PDB file of C-alpha atoms and ligand atoms in Angstrom:
ATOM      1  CA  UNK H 171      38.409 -39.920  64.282  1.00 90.00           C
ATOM      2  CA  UNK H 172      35.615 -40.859  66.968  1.00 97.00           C
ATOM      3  CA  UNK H 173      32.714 -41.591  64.756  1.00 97.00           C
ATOM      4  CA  UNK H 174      34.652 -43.379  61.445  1.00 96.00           C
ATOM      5  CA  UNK H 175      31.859 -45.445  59.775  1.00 95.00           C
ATOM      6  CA  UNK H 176      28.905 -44.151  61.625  1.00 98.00           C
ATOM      7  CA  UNK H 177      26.116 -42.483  59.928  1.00 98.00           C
ATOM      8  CA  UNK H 178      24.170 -40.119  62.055  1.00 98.00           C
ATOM      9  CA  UNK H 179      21.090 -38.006  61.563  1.00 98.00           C
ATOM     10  CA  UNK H 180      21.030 -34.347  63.197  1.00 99.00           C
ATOM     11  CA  UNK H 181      17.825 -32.505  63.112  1.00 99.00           C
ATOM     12  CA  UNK H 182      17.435 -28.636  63.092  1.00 98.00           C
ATOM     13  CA  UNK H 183      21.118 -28.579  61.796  1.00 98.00           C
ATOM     14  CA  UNK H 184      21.094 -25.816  59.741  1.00 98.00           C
ATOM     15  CA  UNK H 185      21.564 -23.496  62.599  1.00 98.00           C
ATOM     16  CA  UNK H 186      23.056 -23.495  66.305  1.00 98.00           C
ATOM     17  CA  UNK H 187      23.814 -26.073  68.143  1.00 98.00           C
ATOM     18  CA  UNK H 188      23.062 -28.399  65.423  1.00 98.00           C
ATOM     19  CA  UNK H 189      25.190 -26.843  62.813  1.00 98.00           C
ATOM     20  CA  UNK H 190      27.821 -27.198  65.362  1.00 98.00           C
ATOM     21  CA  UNK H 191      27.340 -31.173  66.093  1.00 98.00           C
ATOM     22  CA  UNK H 192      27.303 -31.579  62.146  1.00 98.00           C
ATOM     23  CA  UNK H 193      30.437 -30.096  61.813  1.00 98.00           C
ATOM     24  CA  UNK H 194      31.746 -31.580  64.838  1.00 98.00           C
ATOM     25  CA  UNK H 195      30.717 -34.961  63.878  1.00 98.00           C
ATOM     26  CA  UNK H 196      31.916 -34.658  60.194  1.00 97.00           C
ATOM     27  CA  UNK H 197      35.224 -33.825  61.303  1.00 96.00           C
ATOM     28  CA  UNK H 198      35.266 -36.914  63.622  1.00 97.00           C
ATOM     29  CA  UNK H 199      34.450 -38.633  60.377  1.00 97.00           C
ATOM     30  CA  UNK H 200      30.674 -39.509  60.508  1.00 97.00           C
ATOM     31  CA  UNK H 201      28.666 -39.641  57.888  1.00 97.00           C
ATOM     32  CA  UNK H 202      25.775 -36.646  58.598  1.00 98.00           C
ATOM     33  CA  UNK H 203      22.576 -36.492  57.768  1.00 98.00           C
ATOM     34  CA  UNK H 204      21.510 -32.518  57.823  1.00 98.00           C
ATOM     35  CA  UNK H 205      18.515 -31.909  58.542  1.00 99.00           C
ATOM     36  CA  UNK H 206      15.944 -28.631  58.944  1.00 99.00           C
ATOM     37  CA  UNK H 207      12.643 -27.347  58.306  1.00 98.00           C
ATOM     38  CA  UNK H 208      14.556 -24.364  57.177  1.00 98.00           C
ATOM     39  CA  UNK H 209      16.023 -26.295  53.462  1.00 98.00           C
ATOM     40  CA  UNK H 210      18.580 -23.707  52.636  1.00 98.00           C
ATOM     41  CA  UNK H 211      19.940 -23.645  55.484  1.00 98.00           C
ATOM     42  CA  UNK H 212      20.534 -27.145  56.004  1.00 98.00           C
ATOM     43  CA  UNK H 213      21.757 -27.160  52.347  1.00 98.00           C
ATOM     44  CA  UNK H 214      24.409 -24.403  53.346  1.00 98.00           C
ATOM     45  CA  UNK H 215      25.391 -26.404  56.097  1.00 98.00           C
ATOM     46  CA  UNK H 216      26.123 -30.118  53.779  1.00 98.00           C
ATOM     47  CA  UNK H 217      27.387 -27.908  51.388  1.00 97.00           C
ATOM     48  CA  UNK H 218      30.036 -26.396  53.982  1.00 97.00           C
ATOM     49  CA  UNK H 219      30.741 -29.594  55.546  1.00 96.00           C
ATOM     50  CA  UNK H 220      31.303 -31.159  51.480  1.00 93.00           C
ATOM     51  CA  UNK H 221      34.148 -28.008  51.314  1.00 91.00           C
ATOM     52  CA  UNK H 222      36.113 -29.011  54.202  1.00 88.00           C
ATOM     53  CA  UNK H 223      36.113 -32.530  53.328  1.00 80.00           C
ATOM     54  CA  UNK H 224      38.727 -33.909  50.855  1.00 68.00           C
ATOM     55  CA  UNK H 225      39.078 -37.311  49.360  1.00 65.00           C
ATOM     56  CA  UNK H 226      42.468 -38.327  51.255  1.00 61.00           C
ATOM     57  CA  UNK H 227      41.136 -37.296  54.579  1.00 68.00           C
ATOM     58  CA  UNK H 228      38.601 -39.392  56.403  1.00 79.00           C
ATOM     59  CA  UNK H 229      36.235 -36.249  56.681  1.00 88.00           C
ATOM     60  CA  UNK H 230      32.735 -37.540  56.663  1.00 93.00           C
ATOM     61  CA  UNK H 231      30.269 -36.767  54.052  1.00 95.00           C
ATOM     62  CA  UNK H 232      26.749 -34.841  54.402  1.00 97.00           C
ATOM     63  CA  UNK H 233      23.232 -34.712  52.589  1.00 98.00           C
ATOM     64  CA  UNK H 234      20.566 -32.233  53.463  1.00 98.00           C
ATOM     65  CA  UNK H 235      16.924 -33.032  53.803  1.00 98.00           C
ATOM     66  CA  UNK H 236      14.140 -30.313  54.402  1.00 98.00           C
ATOM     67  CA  UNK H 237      11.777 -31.699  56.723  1.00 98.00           C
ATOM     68  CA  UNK H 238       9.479 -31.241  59.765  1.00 99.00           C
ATOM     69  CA  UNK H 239      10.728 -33.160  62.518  1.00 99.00           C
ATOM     70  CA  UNK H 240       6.799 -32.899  64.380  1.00 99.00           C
ATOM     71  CA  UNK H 241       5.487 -35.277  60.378  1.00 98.00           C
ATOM     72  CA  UNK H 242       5.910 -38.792  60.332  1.00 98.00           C
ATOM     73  CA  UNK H 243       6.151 -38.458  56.797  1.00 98.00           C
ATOM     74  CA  UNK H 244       9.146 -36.205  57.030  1.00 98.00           C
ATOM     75  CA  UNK H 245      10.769 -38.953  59.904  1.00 98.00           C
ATOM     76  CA  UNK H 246      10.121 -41.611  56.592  1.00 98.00           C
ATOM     77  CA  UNK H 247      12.043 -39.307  54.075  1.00 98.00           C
ATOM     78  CA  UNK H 248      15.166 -39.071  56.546  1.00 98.00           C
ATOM     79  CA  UNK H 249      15.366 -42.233  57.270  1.00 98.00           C
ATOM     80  CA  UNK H 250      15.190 -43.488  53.642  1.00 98.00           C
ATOM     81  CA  UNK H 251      17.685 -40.688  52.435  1.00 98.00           C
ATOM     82  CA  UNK H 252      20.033 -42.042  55.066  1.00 98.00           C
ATOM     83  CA  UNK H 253      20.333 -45.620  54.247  1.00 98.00           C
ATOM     84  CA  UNK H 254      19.865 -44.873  50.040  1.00 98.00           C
ATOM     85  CA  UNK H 255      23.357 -42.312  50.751  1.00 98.00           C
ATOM     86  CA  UNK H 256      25.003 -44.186  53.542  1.00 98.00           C
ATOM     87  CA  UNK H 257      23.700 -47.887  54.118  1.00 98.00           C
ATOM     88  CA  UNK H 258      22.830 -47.634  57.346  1.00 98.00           C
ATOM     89  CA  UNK H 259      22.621 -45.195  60.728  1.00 98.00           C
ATOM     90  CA  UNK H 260      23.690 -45.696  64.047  1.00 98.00           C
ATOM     91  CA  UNK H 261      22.831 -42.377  65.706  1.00 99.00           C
ATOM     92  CA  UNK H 262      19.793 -39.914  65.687  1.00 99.00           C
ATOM     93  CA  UNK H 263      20.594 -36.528  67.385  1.00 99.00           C
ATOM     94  CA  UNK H 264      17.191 -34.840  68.289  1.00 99.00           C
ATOM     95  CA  UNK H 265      18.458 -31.182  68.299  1.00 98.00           C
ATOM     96  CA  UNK H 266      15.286 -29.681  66.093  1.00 98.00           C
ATOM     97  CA  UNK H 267      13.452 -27.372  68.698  1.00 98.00           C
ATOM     98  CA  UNK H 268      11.397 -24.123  69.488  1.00 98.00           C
ATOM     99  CA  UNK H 269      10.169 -21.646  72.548  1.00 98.00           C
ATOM    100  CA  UNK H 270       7.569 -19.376  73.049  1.00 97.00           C
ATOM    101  CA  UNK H 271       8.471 -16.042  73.636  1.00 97.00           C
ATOM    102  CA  UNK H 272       9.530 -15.238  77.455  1.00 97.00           C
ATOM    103  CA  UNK H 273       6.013 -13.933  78.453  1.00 97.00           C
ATOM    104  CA  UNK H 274       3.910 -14.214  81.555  1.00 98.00           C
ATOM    105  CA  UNK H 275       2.251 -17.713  81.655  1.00 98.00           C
ATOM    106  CA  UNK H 276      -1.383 -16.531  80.502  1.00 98.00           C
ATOM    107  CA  UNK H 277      -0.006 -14.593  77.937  1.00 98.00           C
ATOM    108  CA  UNK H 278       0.825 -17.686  75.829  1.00 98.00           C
ATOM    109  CA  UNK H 279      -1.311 -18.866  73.040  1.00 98.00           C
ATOM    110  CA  UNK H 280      -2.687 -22.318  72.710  1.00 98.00           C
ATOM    111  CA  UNK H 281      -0.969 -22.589  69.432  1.00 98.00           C
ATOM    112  CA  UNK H 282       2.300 -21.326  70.525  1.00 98.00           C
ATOM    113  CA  UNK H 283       1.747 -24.442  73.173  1.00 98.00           C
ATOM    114  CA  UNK H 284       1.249 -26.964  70.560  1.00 98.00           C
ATOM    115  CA  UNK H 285       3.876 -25.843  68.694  1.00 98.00           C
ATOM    116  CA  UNK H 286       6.209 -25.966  71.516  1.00 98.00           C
ATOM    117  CA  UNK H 287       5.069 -29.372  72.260  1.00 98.00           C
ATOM    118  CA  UNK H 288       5.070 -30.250  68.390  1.00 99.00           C
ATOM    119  CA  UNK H 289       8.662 -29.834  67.652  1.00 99.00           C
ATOM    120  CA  UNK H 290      10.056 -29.854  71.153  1.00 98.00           C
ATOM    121  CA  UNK H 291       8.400 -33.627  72.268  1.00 99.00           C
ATOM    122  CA  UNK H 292       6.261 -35.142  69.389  1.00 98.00           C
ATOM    123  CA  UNK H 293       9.470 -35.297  67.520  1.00 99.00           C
ATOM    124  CA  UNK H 294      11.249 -37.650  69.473  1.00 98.00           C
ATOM    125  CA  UNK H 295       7.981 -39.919  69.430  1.00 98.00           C
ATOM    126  CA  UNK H 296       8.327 -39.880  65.840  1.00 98.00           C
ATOM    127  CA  UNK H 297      11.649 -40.521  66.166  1.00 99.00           C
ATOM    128  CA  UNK H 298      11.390 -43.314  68.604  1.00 99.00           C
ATOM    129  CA  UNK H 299       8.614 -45.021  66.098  1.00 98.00           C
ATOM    130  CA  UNK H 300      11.076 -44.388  63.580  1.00 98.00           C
ATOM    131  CA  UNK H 301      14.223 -45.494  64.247  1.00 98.00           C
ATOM    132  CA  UNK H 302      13.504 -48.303  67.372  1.00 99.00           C
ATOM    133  CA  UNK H 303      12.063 -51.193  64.725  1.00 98.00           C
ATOM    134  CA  UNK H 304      15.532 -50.553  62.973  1.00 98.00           C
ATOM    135  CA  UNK H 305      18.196 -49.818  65.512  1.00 98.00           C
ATOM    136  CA  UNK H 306      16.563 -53.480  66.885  1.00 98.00           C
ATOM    137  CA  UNK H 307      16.801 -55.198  63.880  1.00 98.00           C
ATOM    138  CA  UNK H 308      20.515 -53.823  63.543  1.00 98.00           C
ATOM    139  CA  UNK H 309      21.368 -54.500  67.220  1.00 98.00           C
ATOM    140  CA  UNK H 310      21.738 -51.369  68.771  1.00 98.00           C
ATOM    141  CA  UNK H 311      21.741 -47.447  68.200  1.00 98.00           C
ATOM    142  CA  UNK H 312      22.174 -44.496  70.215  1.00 99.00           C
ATOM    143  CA  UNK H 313      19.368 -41.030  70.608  1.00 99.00           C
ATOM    144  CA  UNK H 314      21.002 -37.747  71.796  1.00 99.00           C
ATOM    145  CA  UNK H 315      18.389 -35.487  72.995  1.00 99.00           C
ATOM    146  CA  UNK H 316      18.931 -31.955  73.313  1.00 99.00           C
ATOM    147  CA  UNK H 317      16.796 -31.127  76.283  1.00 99.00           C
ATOM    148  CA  UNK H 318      17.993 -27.639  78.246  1.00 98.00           C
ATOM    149  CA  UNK H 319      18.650 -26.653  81.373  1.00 98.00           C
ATOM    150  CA  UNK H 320      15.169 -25.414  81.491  1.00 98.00           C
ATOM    151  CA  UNK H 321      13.762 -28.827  81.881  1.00 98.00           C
ATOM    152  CA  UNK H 322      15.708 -28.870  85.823  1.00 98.00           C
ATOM    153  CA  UNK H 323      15.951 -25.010  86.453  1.00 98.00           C
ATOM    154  CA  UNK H 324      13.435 -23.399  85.458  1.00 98.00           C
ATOM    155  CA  UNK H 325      13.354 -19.663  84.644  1.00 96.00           C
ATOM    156  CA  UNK H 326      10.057 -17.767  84.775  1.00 97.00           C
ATOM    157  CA  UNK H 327       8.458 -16.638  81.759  1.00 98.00           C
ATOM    158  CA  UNK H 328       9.425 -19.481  79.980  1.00 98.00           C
ATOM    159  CA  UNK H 329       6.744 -22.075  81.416  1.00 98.00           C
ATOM    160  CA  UNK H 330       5.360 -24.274  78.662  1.00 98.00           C
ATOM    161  CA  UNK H 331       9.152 -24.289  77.261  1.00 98.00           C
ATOM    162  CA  UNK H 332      10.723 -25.183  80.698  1.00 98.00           C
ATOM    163  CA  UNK H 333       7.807 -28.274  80.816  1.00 98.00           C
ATOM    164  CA  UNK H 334       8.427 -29.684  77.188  1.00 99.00           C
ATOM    165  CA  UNK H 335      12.143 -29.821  78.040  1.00 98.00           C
ATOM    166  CA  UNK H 336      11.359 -31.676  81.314  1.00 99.00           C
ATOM    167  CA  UNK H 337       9.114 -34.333  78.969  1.00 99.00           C
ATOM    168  CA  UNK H 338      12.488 -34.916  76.816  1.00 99.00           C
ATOM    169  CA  UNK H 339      14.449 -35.719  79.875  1.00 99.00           C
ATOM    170  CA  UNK H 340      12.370 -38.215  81.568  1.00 98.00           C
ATOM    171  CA  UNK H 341      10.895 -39.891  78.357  1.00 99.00           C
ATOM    172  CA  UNK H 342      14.745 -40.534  77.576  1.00 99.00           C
ATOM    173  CA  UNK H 343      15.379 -41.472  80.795  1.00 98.00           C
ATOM    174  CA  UNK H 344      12.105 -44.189  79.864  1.00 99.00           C
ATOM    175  CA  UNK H 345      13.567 -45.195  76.733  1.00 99.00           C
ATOM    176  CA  UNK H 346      17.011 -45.741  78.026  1.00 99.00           C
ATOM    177  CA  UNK H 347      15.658 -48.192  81.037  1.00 98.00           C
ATOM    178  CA  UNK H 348      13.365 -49.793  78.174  1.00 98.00           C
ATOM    179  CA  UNK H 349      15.594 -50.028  75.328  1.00 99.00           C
ATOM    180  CA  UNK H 350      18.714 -50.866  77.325  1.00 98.00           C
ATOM    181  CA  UNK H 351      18.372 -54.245  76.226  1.00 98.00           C
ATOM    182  CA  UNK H 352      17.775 -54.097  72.959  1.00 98.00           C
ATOM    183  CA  UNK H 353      21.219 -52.421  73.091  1.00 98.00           C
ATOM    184  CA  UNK H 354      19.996 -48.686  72.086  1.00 99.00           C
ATOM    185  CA  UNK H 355      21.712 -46.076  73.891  1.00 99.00           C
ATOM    186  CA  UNK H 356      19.459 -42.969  74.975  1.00 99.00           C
ATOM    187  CA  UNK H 357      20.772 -39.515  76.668  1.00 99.00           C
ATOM    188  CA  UNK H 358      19.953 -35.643  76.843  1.00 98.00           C
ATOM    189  CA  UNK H 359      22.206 -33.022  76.407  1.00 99.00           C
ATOM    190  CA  UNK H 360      20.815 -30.065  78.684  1.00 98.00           C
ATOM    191  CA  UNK H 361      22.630 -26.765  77.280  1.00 98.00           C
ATOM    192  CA  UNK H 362      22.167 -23.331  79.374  1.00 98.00           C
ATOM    193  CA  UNK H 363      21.658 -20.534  77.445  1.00 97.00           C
ATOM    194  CA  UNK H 364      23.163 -20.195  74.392  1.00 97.00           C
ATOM    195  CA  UNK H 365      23.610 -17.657  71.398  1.00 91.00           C
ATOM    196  CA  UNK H 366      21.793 -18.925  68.891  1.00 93.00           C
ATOM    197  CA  UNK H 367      18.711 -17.934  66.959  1.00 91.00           C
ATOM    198  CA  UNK H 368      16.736 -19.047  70.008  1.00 93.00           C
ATOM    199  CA  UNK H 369      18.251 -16.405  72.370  1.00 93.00           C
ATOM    200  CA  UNK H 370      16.666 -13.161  72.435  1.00 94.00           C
ATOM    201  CA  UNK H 371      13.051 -15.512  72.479  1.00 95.00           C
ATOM    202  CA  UNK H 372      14.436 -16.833  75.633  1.00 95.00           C
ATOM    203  CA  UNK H 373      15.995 -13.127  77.417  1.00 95.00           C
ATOM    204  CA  UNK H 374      12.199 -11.802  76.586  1.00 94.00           C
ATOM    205  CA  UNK H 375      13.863  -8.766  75.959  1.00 93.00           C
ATOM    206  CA  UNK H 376      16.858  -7.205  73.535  1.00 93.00           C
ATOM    207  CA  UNK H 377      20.018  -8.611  73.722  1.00 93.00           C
ATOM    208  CA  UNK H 378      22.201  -5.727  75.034  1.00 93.00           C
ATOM    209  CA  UNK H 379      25.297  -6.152  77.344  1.00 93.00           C
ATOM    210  CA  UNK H 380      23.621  -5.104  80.040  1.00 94.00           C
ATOM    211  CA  UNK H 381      20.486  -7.433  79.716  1.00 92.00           C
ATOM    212  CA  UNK H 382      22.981  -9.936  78.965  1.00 92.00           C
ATOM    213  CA  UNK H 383      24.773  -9.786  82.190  1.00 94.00           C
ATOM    214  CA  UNK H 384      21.436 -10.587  84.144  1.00 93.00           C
ATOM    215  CA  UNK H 385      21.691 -14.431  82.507  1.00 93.00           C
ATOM    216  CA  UNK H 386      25.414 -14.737  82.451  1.00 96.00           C
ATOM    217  CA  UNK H 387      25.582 -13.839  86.534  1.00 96.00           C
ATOM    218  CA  UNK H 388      23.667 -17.170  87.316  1.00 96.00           C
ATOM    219  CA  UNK H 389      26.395 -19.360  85.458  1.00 98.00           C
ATOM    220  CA  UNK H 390      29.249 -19.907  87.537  1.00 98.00           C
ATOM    221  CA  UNK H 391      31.797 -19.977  84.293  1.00 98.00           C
ATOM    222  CA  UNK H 392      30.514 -16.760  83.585  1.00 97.00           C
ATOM    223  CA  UNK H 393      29.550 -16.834  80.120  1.00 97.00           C
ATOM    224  CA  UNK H 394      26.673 -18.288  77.596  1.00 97.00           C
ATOM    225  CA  UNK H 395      26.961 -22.026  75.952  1.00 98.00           C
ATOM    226  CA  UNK H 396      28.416 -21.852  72.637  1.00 98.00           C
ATOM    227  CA  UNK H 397      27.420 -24.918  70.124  1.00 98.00           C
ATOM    228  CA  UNK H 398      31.104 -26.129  69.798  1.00 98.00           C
ATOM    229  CA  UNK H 399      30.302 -26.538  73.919  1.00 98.00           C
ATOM    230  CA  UNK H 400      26.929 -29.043  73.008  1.00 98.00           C
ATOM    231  CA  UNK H 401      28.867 -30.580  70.105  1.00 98.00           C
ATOM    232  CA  UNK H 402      31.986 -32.085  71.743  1.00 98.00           C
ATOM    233  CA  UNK H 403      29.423 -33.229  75.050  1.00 99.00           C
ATOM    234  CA  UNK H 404      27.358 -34.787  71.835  1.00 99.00           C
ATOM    235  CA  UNK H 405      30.509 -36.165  70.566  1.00 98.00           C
ATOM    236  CA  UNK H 406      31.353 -38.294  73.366  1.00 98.00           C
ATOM    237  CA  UNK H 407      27.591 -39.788  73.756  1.00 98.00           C
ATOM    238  CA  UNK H 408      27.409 -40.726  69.933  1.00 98.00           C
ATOM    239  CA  UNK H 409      31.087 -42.308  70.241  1.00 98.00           C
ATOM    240  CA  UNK H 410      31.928 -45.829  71.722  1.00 98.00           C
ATOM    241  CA  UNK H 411      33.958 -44.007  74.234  1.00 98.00           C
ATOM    242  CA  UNK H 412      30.011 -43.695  75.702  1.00 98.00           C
ATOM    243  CA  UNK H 413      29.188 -47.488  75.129  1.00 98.00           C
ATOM    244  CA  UNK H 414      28.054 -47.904  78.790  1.00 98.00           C
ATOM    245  CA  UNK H 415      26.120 -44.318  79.386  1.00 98.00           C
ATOM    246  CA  UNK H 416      22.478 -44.344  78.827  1.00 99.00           C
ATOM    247  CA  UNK H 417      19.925 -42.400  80.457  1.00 99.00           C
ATOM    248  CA  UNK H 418      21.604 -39.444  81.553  1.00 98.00           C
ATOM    249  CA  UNK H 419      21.312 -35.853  81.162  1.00 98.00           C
ATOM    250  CA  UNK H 420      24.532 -33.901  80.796  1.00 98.00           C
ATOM    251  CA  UNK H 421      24.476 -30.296  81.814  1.00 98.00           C
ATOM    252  CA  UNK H 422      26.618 -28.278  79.638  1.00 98.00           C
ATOM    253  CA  UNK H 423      25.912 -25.190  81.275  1.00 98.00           C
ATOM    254  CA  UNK H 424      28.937 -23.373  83.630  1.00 98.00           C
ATOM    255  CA  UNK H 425      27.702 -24.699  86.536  1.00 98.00           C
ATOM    256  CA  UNK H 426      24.169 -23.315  86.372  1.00 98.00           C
ATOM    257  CA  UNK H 427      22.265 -26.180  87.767  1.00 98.00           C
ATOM    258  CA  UNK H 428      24.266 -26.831  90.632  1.00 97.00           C
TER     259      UNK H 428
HETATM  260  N1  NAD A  28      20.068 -21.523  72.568  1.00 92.79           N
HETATM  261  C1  NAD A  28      19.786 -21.824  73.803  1.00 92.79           C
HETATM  262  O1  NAD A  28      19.899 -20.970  74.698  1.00 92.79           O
HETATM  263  C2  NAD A  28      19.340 -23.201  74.186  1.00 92.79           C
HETATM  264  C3  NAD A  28      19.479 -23.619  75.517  1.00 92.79           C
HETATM  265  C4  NAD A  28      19.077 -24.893  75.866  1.00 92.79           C
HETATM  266  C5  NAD A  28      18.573 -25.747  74.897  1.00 92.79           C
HETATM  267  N2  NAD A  28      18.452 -25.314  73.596  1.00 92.79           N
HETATM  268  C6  NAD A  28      17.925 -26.264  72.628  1.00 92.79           C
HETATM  269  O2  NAD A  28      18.899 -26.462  71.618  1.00 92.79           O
HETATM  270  C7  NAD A  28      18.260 -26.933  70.435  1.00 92.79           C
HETATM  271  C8  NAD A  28      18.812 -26.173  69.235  1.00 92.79           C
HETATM  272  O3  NAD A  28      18.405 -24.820  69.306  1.00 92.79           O
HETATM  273  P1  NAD A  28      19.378 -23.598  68.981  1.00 92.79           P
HETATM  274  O4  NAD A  28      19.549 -22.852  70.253  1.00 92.79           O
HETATM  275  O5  NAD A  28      20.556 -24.060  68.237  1.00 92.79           O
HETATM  276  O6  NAD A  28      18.408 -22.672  68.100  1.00 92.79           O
HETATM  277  P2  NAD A  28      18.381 -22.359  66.549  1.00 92.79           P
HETATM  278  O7  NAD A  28      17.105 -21.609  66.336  1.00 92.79           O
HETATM  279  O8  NAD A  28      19.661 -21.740  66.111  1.00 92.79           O
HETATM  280  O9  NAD A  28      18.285 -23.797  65.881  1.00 92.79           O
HETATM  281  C9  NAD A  28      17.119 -24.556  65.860  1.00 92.79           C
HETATM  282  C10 NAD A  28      16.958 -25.122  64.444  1.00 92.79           C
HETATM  283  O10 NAD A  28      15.837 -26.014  64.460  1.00 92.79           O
HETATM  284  C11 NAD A  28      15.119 -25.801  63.258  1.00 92.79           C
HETATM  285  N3  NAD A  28      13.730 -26.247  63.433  1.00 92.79           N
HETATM  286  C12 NAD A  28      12.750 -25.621  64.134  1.00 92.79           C
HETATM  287  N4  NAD A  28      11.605 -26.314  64.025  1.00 92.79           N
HETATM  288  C13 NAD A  28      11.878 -27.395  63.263  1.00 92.79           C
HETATM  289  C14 NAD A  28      11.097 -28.474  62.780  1.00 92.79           C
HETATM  290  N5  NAD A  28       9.788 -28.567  63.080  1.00 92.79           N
HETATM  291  N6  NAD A  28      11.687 -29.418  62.018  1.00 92.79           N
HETATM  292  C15 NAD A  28      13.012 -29.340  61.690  1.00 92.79           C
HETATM  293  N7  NAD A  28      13.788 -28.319  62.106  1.00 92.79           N
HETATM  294  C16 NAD A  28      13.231 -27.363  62.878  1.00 92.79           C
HETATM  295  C17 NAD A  28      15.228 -24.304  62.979  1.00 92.79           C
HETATM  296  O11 NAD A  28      14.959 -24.005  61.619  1.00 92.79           O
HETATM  297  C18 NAD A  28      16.658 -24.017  63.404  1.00 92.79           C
HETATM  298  O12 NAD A  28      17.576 -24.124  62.317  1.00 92.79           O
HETATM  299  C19 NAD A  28      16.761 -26.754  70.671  1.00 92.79           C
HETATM  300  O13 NAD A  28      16.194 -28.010  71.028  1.00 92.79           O
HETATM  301  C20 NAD A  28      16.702 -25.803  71.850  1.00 92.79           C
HETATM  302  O14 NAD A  28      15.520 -25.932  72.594  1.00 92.79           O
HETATM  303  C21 NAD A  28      18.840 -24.068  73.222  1.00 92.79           C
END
């Protein structure tokens, strides 16, 4: 039981590799906040996690809250469902995010841009403006960002993507050197490709074996990321195993970057 008594918030969990760090971090007996702009799905997801939980085991519990992660409004209504449920929070796991479809670069719309930059960047501003005044006050707290491999090898077709994801890792490289004192912990995840709703966006193309094997031949390991892969990296950040890591950017990836 890693996380027994934290409460942590993971947005864009009702899918991917957030559903997996929700589960993942329930299990280790955190509390979970379940977030998505998608509010069935996160619902599906608190509801599943409320199933495998059972009052003798130390399980964590979950809530779900629709919201938009790029709406300070929405940042307000997570962080006041959190401490109403659970009292307080110790961890915020930015996983919420978005591409544009694999495209040539002047193919790509000014609002799929701002989108892009929206979900993928503004959130963890809101985040930040969120959660810092509190972690502070509470002496300490840990971010997880989920960046991607894209933001330190980039593939073509996928520029606008490849640059938000390279914002995420050096602003939390920023807040981890400015923060540090206050005692908040901040540090990326960067997944390689994974299968997840977000796939075929990234490929640019169907998902057949054969297209497949053109993305798995530049990961060593030899095969995609899976989210129980980004969860158990996310696990040991968010635990106090990680106490002394800030400002890093973990590849989970086979290899890719090297
Ligand atoms: N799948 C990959 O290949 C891959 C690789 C590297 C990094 N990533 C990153 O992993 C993270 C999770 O993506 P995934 O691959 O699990 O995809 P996914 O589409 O399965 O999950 C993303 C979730 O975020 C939610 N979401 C989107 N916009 C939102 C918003 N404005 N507010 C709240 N929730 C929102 C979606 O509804 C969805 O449930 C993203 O940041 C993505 O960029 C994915």
């Amino acid at each position: 039981m890693r996380l027994q008594g934290k409460t942590v918030i993971v947005t864009g969990a009702g899918s991917g590799f957030g559903e997996g760090i929700a589960k993942t971090f329930a299990r280790e007996g955190a509390n979970v906040v379940v977030n998505d702009l998608n509010g069935p799905a996160a619902e599906r997801v608190a509801s599943e996690i409320a199933l495998a939980s059972s009052p003798e085991a130390s399980h964590g519990r979950a809530i779900s809250v629709a919201g938009d992660v790029t709406k300070r409004d929405d940042w307000q209504r997570l962080f006041d469902a959190a401490i109403e449920d659970f009292g307080s929070v110790q961890v915020v796991v930015n996983n919420a995010g978005t591409t544009h479809r694999n495209k040539p670069v002047l193919d790509v719309t000014e609002a799929e841009f701002d989108r892009v930059y929206a979900v993928n960047v503004k959130s963890i501003y809101w985040s930040v403006e969120q959660f810092v005044p509190y972690f502070r006050q509470q002496g300490g707290g840990a971010f997880i960002n989920v960046a991607s491999t894209a933001g330190v090898r980039p593939r073509p077709g996928l520029v606008w993507y490849n640059g938000s994801k390279a914002a995420v890792i050096i602003a939390s490289k920023a807040l981890a050197v400015e923060l540090g004192p206050d005692r908040i912990r901040v540090n990326c995840i960067n997944p390689v490709m994974g299968e997840t709703g977000l796939l075929t966006e990234f490929m640019g193309m169907e998902d057949t074996p054969a297209n497949r094997q053109k993305f798995l031949a530049t990961i060593p390991l030899g095969r995609l990321s899976t989210p129980q892969d980004i969860a158990n990296a996310a696990l040991y950040l968010a635990s106090d195993d990680a106490e002394f890591i800030t400002g890093v950017a973990l590849e989970v990836d086979g290899g890719r970057c090297v």
